[in-house]
Coordinates of C-alpha atoms and ligand atoms in Angstrom, one line a residue:
X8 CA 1.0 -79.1 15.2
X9 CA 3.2 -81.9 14.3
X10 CA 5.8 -83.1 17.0
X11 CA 9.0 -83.4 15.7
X12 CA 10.7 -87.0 16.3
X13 CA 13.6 -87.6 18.1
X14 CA 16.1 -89.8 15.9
X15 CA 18.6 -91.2 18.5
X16 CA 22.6 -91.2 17.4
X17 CA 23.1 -94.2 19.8
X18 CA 26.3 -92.5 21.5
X19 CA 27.9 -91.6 24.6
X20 CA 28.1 -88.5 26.3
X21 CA 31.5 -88.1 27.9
X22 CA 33.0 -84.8 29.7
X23 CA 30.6 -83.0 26.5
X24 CA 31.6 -84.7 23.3
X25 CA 29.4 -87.1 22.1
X26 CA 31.3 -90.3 21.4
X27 CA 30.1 -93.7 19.4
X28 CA 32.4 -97.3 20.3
X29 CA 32.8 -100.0 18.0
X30 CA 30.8 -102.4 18.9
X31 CA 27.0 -101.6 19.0
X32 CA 23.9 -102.6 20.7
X33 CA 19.9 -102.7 18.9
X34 CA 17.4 -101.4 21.3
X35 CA 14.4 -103.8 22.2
X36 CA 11.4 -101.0 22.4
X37 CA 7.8 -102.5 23.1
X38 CA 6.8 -100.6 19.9
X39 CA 8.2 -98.3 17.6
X40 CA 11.5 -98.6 15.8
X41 CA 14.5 -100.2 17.3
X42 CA 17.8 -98.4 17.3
X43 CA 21.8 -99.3 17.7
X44 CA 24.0 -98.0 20.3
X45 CA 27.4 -97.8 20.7
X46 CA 28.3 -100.4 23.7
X47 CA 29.8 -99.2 26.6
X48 CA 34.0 -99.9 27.5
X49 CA 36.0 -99.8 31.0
X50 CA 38.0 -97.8 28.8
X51 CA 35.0 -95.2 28.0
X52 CA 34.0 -95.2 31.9
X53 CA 37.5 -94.3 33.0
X54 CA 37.6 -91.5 30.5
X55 CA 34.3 -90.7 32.1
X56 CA 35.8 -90.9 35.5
X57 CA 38.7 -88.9 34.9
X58 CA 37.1 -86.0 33.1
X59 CA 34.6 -86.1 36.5
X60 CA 37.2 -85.3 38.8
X61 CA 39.1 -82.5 37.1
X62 CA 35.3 -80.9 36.7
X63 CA 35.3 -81.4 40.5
X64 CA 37.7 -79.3 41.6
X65 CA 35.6 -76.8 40.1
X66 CA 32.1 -77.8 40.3
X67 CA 32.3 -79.3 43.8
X68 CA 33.6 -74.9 44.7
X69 CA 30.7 -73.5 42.8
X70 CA 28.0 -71.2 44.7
X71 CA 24.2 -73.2 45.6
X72 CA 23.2 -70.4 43.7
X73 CA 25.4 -71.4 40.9
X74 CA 24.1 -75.1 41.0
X75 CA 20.7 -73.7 41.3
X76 CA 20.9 -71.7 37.9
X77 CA 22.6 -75.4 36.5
X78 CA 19.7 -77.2 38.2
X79 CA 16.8 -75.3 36.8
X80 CA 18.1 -75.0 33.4
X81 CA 18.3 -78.7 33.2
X82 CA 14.8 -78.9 33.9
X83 CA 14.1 -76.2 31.4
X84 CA 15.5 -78.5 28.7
X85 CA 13.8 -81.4 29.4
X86 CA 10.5 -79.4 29.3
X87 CA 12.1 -78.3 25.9
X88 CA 11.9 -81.5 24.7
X89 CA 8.7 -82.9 26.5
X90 CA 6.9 -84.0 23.3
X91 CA 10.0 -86.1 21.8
X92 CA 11.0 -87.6 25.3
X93 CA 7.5 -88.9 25.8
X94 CA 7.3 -90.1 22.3
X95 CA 10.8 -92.3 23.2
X96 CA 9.8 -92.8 26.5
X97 CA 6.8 -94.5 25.4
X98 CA 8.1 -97.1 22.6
X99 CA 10.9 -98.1 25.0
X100 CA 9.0 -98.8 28.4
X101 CA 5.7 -99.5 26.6
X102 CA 4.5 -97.3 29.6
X103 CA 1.2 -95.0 28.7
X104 CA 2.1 -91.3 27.2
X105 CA -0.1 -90.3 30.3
X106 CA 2.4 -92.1 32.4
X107 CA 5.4 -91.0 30.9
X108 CA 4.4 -86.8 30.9
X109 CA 3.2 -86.8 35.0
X110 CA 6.7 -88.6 35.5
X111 CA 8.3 -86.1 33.3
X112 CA 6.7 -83.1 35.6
X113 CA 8.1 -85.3 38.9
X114 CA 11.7 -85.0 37.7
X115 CA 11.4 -81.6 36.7
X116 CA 10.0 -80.7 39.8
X117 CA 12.4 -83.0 41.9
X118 CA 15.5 -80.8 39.4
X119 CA 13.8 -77.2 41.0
X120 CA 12.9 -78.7 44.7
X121 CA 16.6 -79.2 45.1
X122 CA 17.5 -75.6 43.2
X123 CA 15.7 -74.3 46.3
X124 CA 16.6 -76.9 48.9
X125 CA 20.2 -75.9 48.6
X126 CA 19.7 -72.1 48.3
X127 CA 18.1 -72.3 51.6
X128 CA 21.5 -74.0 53.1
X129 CA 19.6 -75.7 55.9
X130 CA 21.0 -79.0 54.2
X131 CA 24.8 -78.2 54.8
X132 CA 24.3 -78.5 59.1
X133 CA 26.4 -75.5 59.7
X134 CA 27.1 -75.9 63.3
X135 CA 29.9 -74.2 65.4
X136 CA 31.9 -74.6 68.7
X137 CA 32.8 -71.1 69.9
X138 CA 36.9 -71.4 71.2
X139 CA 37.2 -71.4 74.9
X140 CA 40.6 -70.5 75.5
X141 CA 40.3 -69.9 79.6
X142 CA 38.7 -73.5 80.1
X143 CA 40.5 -76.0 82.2
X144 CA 42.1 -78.1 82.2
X145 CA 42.6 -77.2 78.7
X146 CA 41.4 -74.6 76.3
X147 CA 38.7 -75.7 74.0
X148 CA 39.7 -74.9 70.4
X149 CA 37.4 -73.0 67.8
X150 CA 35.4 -75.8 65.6
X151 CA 33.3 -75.3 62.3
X152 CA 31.8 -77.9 60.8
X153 CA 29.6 -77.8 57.2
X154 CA 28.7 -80.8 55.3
X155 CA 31.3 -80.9 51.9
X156 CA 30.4 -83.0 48.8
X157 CA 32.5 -85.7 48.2
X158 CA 33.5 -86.1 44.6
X159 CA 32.5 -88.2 41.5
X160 CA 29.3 -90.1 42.2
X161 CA 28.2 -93.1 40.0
X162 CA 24.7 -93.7 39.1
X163 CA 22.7 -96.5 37.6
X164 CA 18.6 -95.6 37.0
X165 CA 15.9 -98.2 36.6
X166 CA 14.1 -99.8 33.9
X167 CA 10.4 -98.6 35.3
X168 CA 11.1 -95.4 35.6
X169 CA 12.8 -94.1 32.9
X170 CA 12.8 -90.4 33.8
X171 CA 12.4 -89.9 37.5
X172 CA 14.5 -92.3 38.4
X173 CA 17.5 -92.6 35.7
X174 CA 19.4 -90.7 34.0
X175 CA 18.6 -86.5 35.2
X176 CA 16.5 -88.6 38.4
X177 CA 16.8 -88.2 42.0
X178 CA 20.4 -89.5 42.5
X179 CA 21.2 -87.5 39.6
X180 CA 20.0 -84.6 40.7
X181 CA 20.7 -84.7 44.7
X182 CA 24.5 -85.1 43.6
X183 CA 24.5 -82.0 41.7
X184 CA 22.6 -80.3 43.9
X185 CA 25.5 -81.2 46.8
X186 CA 28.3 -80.1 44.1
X187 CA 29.6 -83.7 42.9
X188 CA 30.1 -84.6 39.2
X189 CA 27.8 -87.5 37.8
X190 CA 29.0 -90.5 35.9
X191 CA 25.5 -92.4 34.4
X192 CA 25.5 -95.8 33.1
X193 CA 22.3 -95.7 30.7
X194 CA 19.5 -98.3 31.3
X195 CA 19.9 -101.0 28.4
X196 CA 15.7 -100.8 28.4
X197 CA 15.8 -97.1 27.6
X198 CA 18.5 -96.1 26.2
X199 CA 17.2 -93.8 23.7
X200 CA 15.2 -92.0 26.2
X201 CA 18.5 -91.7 28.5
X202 CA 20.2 -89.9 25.7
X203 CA 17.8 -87.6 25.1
X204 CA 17.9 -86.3 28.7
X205 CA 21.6 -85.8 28.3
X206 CA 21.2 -83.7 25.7
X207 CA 19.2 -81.8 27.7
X208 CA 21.6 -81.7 30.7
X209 CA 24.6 -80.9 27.6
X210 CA 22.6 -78.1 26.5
X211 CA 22.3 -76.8 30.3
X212 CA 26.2 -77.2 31.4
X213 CA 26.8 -74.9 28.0
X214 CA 24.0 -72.5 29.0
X215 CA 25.1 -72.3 32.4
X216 CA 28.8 -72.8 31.8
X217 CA 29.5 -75.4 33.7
X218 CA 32.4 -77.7 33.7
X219 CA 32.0 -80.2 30.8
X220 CA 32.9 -83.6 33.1
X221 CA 30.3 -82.6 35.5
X222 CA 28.3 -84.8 33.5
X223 CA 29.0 -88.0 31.8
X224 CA 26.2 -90.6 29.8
X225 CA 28.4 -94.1 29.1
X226 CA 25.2 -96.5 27.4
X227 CA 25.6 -100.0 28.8
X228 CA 25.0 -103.3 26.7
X229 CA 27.5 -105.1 28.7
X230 CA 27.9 -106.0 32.5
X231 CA 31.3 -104.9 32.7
X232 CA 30.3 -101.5 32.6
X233 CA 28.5 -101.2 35.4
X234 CA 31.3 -103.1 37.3
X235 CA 34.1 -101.1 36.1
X236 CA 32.6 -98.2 37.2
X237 CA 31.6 -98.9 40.7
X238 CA 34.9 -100.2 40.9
X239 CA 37.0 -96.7 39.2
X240 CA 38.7 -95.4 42.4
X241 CA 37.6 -91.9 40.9
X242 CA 34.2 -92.5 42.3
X243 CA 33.5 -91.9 45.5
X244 CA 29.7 -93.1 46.2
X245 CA 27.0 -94.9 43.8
X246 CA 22.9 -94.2 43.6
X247 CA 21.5 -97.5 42.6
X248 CA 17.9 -97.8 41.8
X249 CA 17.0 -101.5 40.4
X250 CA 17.1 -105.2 41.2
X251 CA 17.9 -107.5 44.8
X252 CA 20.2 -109.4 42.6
X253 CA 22.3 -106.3 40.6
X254 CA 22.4 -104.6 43.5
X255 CA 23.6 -106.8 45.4
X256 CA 26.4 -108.0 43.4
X257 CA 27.7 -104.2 42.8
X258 CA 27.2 -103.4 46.2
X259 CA 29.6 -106.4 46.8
X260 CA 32.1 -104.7 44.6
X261 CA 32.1 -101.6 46.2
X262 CA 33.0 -103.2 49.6
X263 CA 35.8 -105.1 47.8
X264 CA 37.8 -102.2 46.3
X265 CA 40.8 -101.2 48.0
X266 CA 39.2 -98.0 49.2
X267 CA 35.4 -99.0 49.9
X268 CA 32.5 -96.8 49.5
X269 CA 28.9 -96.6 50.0
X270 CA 26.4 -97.9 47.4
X271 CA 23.2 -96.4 47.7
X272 CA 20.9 -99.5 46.9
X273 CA 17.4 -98.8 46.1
X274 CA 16.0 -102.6 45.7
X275 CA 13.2 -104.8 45.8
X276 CA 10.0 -104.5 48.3
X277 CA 6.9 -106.6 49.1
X278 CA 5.8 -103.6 50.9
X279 CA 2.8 -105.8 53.3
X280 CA -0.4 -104.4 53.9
X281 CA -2.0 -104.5 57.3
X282 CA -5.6 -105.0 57.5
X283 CA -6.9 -104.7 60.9
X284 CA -10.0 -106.4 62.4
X285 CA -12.4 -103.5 62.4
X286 CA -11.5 -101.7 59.0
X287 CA -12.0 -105.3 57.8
X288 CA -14.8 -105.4 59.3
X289 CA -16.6 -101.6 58.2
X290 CA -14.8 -101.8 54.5
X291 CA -12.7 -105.0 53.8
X292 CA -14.5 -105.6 50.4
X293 CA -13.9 -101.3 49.5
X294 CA -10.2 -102.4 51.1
X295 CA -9.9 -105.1 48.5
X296 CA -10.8 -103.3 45.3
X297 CA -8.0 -100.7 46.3
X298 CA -6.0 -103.2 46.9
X299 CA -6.6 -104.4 43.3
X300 CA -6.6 -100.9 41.7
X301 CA -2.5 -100.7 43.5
X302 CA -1.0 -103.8 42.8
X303 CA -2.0 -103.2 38.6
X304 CA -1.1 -99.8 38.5
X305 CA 2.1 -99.6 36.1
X306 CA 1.4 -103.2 35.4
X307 CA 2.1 -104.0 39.0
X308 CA 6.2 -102.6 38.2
X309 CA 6.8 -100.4 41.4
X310 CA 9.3 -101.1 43.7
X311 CA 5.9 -99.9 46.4
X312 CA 3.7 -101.9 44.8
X313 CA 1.9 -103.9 47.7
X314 CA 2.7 -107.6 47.0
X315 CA 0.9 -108.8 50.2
X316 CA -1.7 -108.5 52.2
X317 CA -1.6 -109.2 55.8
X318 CA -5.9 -110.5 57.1
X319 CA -7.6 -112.5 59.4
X320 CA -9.7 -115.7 58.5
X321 CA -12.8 -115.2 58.6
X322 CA -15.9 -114.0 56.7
X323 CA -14.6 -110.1 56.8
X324 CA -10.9 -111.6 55.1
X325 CA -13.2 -113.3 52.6
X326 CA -15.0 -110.6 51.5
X327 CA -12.0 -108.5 50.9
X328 CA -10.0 -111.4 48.9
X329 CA -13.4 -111.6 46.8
X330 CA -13.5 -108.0 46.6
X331 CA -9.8 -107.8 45.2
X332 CA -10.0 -110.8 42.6
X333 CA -13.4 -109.5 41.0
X334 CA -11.3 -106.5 40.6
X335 CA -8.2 -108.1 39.5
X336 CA -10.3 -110.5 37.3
X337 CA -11.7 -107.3 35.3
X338 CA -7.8 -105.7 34.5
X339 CA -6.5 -106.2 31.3
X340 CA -3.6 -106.9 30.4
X341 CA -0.4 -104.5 30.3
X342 CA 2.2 -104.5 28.0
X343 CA 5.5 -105.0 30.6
X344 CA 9.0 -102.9 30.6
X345 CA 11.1 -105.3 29.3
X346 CA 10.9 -109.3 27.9
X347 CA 13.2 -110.1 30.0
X348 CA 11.0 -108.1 33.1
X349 CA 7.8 -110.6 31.4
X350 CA 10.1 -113.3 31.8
X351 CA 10.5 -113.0 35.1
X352 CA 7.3 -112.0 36.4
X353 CA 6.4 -115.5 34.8
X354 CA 8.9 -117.2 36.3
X355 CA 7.8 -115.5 39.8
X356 CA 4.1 -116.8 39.3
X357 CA 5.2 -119.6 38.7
X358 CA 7.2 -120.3 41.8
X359 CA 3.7 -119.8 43.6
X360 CA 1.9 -122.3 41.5
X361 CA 3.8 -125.0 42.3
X362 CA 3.4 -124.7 46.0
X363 CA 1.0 -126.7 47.9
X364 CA 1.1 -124.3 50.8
X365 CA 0.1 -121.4 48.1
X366 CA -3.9 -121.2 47.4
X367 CA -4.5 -120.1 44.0
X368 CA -7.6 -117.7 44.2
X369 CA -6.4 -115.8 40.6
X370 CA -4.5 -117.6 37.7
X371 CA -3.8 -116.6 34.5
X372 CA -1.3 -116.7 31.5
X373 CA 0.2 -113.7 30.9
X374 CA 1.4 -113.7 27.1
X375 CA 4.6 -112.0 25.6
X376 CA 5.9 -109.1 27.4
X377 CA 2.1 -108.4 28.1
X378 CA 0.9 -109.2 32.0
X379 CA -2.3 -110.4 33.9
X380 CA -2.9 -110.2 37.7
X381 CA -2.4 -113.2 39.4
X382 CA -3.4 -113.4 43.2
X383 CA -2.8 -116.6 45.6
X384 CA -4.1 -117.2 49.3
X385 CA -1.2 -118.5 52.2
X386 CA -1.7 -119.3 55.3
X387 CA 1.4 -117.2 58.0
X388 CA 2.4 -120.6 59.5
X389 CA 2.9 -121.7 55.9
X390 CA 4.9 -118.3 54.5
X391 CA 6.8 -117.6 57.6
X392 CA 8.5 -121.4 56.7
X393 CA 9.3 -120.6 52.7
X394 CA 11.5 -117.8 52.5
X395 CA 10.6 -117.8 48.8
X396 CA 7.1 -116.2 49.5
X397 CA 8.8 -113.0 50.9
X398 CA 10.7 -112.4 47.7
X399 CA 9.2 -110.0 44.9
X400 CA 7.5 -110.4 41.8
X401 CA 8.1 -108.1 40.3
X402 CA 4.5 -107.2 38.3
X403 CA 0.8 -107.8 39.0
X404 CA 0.9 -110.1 41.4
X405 CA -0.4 -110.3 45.0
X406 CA -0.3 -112.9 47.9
X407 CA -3.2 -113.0 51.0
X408 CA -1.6 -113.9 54.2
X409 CA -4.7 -115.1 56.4
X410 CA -3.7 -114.8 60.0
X411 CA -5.4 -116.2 62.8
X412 CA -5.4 -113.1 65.1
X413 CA -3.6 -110.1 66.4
X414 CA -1.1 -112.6 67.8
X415 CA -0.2 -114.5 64.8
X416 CA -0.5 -110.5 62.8
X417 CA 2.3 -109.5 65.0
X418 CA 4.6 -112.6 64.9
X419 CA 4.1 -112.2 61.0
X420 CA 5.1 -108.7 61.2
X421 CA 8.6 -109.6 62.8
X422 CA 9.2 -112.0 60.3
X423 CA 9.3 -109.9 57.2
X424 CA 12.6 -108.6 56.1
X425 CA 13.4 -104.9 55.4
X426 CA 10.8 -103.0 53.1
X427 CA 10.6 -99.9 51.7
X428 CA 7.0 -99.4 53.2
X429 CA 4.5 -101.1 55.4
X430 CA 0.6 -100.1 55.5
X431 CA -1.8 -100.3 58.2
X432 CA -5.6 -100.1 57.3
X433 CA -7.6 -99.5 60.4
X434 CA -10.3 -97.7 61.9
X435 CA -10.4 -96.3 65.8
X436 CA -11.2 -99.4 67.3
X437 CA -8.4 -100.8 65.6
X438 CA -5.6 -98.4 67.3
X439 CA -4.5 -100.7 70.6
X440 CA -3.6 -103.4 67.8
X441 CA -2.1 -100.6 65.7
X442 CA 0.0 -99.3 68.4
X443 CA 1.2 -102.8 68.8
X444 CA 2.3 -103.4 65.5
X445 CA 4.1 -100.1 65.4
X446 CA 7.2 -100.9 66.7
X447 CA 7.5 -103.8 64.9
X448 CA 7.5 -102.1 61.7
X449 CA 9.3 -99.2 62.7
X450 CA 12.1 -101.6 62.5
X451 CA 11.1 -102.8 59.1
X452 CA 10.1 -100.1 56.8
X453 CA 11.3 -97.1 55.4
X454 CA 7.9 -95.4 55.6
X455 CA 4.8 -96.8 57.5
X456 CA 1.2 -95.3 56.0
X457 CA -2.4 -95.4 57.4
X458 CA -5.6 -96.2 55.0
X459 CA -3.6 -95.7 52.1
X460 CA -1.7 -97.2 49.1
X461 CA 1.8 -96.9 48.7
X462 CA 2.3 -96.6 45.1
X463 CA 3.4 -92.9 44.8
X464 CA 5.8 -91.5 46.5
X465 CA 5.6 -88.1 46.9
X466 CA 8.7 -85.7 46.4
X467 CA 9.4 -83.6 49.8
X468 CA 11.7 -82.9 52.7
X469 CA 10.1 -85.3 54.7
X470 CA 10.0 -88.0 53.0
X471 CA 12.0 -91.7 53.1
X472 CA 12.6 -94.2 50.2
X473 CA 14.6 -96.8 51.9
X474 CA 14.7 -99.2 54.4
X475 CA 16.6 -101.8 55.7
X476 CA 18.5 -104.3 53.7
X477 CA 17.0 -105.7 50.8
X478 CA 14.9 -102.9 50.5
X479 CA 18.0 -100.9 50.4
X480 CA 21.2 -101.1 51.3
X481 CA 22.0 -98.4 53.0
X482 CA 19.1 -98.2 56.1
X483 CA 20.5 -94.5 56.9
X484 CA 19.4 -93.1 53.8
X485 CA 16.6 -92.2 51.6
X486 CA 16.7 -92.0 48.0
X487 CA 13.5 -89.7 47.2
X488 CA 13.3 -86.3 49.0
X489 CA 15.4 -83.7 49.9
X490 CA 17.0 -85.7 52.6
X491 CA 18.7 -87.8 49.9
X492 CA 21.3 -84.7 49.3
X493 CA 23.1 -86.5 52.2
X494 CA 24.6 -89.2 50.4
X495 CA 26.6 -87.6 49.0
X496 CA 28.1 -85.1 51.6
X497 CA 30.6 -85.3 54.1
X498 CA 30.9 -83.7 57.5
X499 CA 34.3 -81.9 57.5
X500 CA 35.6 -79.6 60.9
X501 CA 37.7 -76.8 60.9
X502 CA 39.8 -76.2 63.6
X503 CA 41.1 -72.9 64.6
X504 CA 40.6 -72.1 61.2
X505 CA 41.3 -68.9 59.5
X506 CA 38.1 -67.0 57.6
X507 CA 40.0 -67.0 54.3
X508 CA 40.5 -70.3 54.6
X509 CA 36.9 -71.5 55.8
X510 CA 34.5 -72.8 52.6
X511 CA 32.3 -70.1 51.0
X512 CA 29.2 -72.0 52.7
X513 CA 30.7 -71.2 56.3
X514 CA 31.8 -67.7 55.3
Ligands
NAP608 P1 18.1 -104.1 37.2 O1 17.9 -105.2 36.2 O2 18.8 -104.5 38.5 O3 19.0 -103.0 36.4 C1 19.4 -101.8 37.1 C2 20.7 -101.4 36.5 O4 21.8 -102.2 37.0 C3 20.9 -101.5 35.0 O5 21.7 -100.5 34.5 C4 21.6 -102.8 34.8 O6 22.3 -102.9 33.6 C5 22.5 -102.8 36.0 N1 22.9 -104.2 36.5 C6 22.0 -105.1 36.9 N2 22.7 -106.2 37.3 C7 24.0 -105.9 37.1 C8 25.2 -106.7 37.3 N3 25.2 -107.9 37.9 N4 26.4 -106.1 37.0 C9 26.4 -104.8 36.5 N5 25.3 -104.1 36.2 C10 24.1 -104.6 36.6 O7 16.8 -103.5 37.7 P2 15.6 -102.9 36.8 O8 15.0 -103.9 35.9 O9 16.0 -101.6 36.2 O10 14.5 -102.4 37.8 C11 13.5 -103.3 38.3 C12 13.8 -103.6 39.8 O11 14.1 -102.4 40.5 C13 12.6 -104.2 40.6 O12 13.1 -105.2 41.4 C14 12.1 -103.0 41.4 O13 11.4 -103.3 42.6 C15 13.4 -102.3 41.7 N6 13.1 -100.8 41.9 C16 13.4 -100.3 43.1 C17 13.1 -99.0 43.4 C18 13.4 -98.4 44.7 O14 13.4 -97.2 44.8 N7 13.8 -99.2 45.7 C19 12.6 -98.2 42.4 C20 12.3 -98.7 41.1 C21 12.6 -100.1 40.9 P3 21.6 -103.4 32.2 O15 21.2 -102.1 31.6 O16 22.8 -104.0 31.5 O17 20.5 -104.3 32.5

C-alpha cells in the first residue's frame, strides 16, 4: 500500500491553533523537497509562554493517571503517523529509514515508561514527620513533604536525534509526565519532522482533553528565539539537548535573568575508552574493530560516540590502532545531519591535521555534507598540554592516546573534563588497575561501562545521561531515564497541614 505523504504547512503550534508569521524560513533537507516556515518571534514565544501558565494551573493539578491517559495517547499518535514521520524524518536528517523507525519505537516507549513511572508514584518521595507534640524542649510539628512540578518548562531538541530527543523526546515527556506545560523551540534541521509530532501531541491534548497551552511548537529560524524564551520569566526550567557552544550561551542567560533558573544542558562528550593491559593483550585487534564499528555508527553524530581511546605503547596498542583503521578504512561515507554539522566536522579534522603533536594514522576528505572516518595517534604528554584535543568532533572521528603505563593511564584519566561516559575494556587480570582508575572516573563521567560501547543508551530507571560540566550542565541530573522526572519537580513541606488542604498525591 502506498504511504501517504506528509505535506508540512510550515507553522506554529501555540496553546492549539496553528499559527504562520510573516517572515518565513526554507528547510535545508539532505534529500527530498525543501519547505518554508513561518519564523519564530519573542512575540510568538510570549504568547507561547503565557497560554503555558494559565494551562498550568490546571495541568500541573491533574491526576498521574490523568497524565498517563495524555502520555500514552501521545505515543498512540505518533505510531499513527509512523510511515509519514519516517518519510520526513529521513529527507531532513539524511539519517537511514532503519534509523529513524527504531528511534521512533524509543520515544514511544520513553512516552509509556513514564505513563507507568508516575502511576507507580515512587517518583514523588512522599516522606512524612509524624507531629510530636509532648517532645521537649519543644513539640515537633507534623511535616509532609511530596515533590510538586514546577511550572512552564522550555525545551530545545537536537539536530541528531530528531525524534527521541526533540520535540515529544525525553525532556518533553519527563515534564509532562511531572505535570508542567511544555514550550518547544523546533530544530531548524528538522523542522518538518518537529511539526508533525505536534500534530500528534494536538491530536492527543483534544482526545484526552487536556488544556490547550500544555503544549506549545514555536519553529526557530532565528537566535532570538531561543533567547527570548529561556529568558520569559513564565518559564521556570529549560531541557537542552545540543551543542558546548549554544548551551553554554543560554545557560548563561538563564543565570542572568532576574529570577535564575536551572538549564538542563545535555552537551558535548569525548566519552574516552580505557583499554587495559591484558584485554589489550587477549583481544586489542577484536577491541579495535569495535572501536571502529562505534565511532561510524550515525556517521560518528552521538553525543556517546567514543572520540578516544586511552592504550599503551607497545605491540598490543599497535595491533588494536591497525585493527580500528583497516576497519575505518573500509566505511563509506555517510551523508551528515546538517551542512553546517559537515562544516564543522571538517573544521574539527582539520584542527588535528595541523598539529605536529597529532599522528595521522587515517586521513581523508570528506565531501559535501557526506563524512569519512578520520583517526590520528597522540601521545598523553602531548594531549594533556593542548586543550584543543579534549574538545569534540563532532562525526567520525577518533584520537589514540598511547600511554606509557598504568601511571601515565591514570594521570590522563584526571585530566579529562566532565563526560557523559567513560569505558573500561579489561579482562580479570586487569581489575587491580581497574579499581584504580575507578575513582578517578567516578568523578568524571555520568556513566562508567565495562567491555562495551557507549553508543546507545538504554531507556530505564537506572540509568544517567549527564555528567559534569561540559558534558552537562547540571552534574545532579540525568536527562535519559526515569530519574530525569526530577528536573522538573520541587520538594515542597506541609506543616501542620490540614488533609483538605494537602495535594491529591499526599492524600
Ligand atoms: P545546537 O546547534 O547547539 O542546537 C541545539 C538547539 O539550540 C537548536 O534549537 C539551536 O537553534 C539552538 N541554539 C544553538 N545555539 C544557540 C544560541 N546561541 N542561541 C539560541 N539558540 C541556540 O546542537 P545540535 O546541532 O542540535 O546537536 C549537536 C550537538 O549536540 C553535538 O555537540 C552533540 O554531541 C550534542 N548532543 C548532546 C547530547 C546529550 O545528550 N548530551 C545528545 C545529542 C547531541 P537552531 O535551530 O537555530 O540552530
Amino acid at each position: 500500500m502506498p504511504k501517504d505523504t506528509f505535506t508540512p504547512h510550515g507553522k506554529h503550534l501555540i496553546a492549539g491553533e496553528w499559527i504562520t508569521s510573516d517572515q518565513t524560513f526554507r528547510s535545508e533537507p539532505a534529500h527530498g523537497p525543501a519547505h518554508d516556515y513561518a519564523v519564530g518571534t519573542p512575540d510568538l514565544v510570549d504568547r507561547a509562554c503565557e497560554a503555558a501558565e494559565e494551562a498550568f494551573w490546571t495541568y500541573g493539578y491533574t491526576s498521574r493517571e490523568e497524565r498517563a491517559a495524555f502520555l500514552n495517547a501521545i505515543a498512540d499518535e505518533i505510531e499513527a503517523r509512523a510511515d509519514q514521520i519516517t518519510e520526513i524524518g529521513t529527507q531532513e536528517s539524511g539519517l537511514p529509514e532503519a534509523r529513524l523507525q527504531g528511534e521512533r519505537g524509543r520515544t514511544t516507549g520513553q512516552l509509556r515508561l513514564f505513563a507507568t513511572h508516575i502511576q507507580k508514584g515512587d517518583y514523588l518521595d512522599r516522606r512524612h514527620d509524624e507531629a510530636l507534640p509532648d517532645r521537649q524542649p519543644l513539640p515537633r510539628p507534623d511535616l509532609k513533604m511530596v515533590q510538586r512540578p514546577i511550572g512552564p518548562v522550555a525545551v530545545f531538541g537536537a539536530s541528531n536525534f530528531p525524534l527521541a530527543f526533540s520535540t515529544a523526546g525525553g525532556d518533553t515527556a519527563a515534564a509532562l509526565a511531572a505535570g508542567c506545560p511544555v514550550v518547544v523551540k523546533g530544530h531548524s534541521a528538522h523542522p518538518g519532522t518537529g511539526e508533525i509530532v505536534a500534530e500528534a501531541i494536538h491530536a492527543a491534548i483534544q482526545k484526552t482533553g487536556m488544556p490547550a497551552g500544555v503544549f506549545s511548537l514555536i519553529q526557530g529560524g532565528k537566535r532570538d528565539v531561543g533567547q527570548s524564551l529561556v529568558q520569559h520569566p513564565l518559564i521556570k526550567a529549560v531541557g537542552f539537548t545540543g551543542s558546548l557552544g549554544g548551551g553554554r550561551a543560554l545557560f548563561d542567560l538563564c543565570a542572568q535573568r532576574p529570577e535564575p533558573i536551572p538549564f538542563f544542558g545535555e552537551l558535548g562528550s569525548v566519552n574516552p575508552m580505557f583499554l587495559l593491559p591484558e584485554a589489550a593483550k587477549a583481544r586489542g585487534a577484536q577491541i579495535g574493530e569495535g572501536w571502529a564499528g562505534s565511532l561510524t555508527m550515525g556517521a560518528g553524530q552521538f553525543c556517546t560516540n567514543p572520540g578516544i581511546a586511552v592504550v599503551e605503547a607497545g605491540p598490543e596498542g599497535d595491533a588494536f590502532v591497525q585493527a580500528a583503521a583497516e576497519a575505518l578504512k573500509g566505511a563509506s561515507s555517510q551523508c551528515m545531519l546538517t551542512d553546517g554539522i559537515a562544516q564543522a566536522y571538517k573544521d574539527g579534522k582539520q584542527r588535528f591535521d595541523g598539529r605536529n603533536a597529532v599522528r595521522p594514522v587515517l586521513v581523508t576528505d570528506s565531501e559535501g555534507r557526506n563524512a569519512l572516518p578520520n583517526l590520528y595517534e597522540t601521545d598523553a604528554s602531548d594531549y594533556l598540554q593542548d586543550h584543543a584535543l579534549g574538545e569534540e568532533v563532532f562525526g567520525p572521528l577518533g584520537l589514540v592516546v598511547r600511554v606509557t603505563g598504568p601511571d601515565e593511564m591514570e594521570t590522563l584519566a584526571k585530566g579529562f573534563e566532565g563526560q557523559l561516559t567513560a569505558t573500561l575494556h579489561m579482562d580479570d587480570g586487569d581489575t587491580a588497575l581497574g579499581k584504580r582508575l575507578m575513582p578517578v572516573l567516578e568523578r568524571k563521567a555520568g556513566r562508567i561501562l565495562v567491555n562495551g560501547f557507549p553508543t546507545g543508551v538504554e531507556v530505564a530507571d537506572a540509568m544517567v545521561h549527564g555528567g559534569p560540566y561540559p558534558a552537562s550542565t547540571n552534574f545532579g541530573a540525568t536527562s535519559v531515564g526515569t530519574l530525569s522526572i526530577r528536573r522538573f519537580l520541587r520538594p515542597v513541606c506541609y506543616q501542620n497541614m490540614p488533609d483538605a488542604l494537602l495535594p491529591g498525591d499526599l492524600g
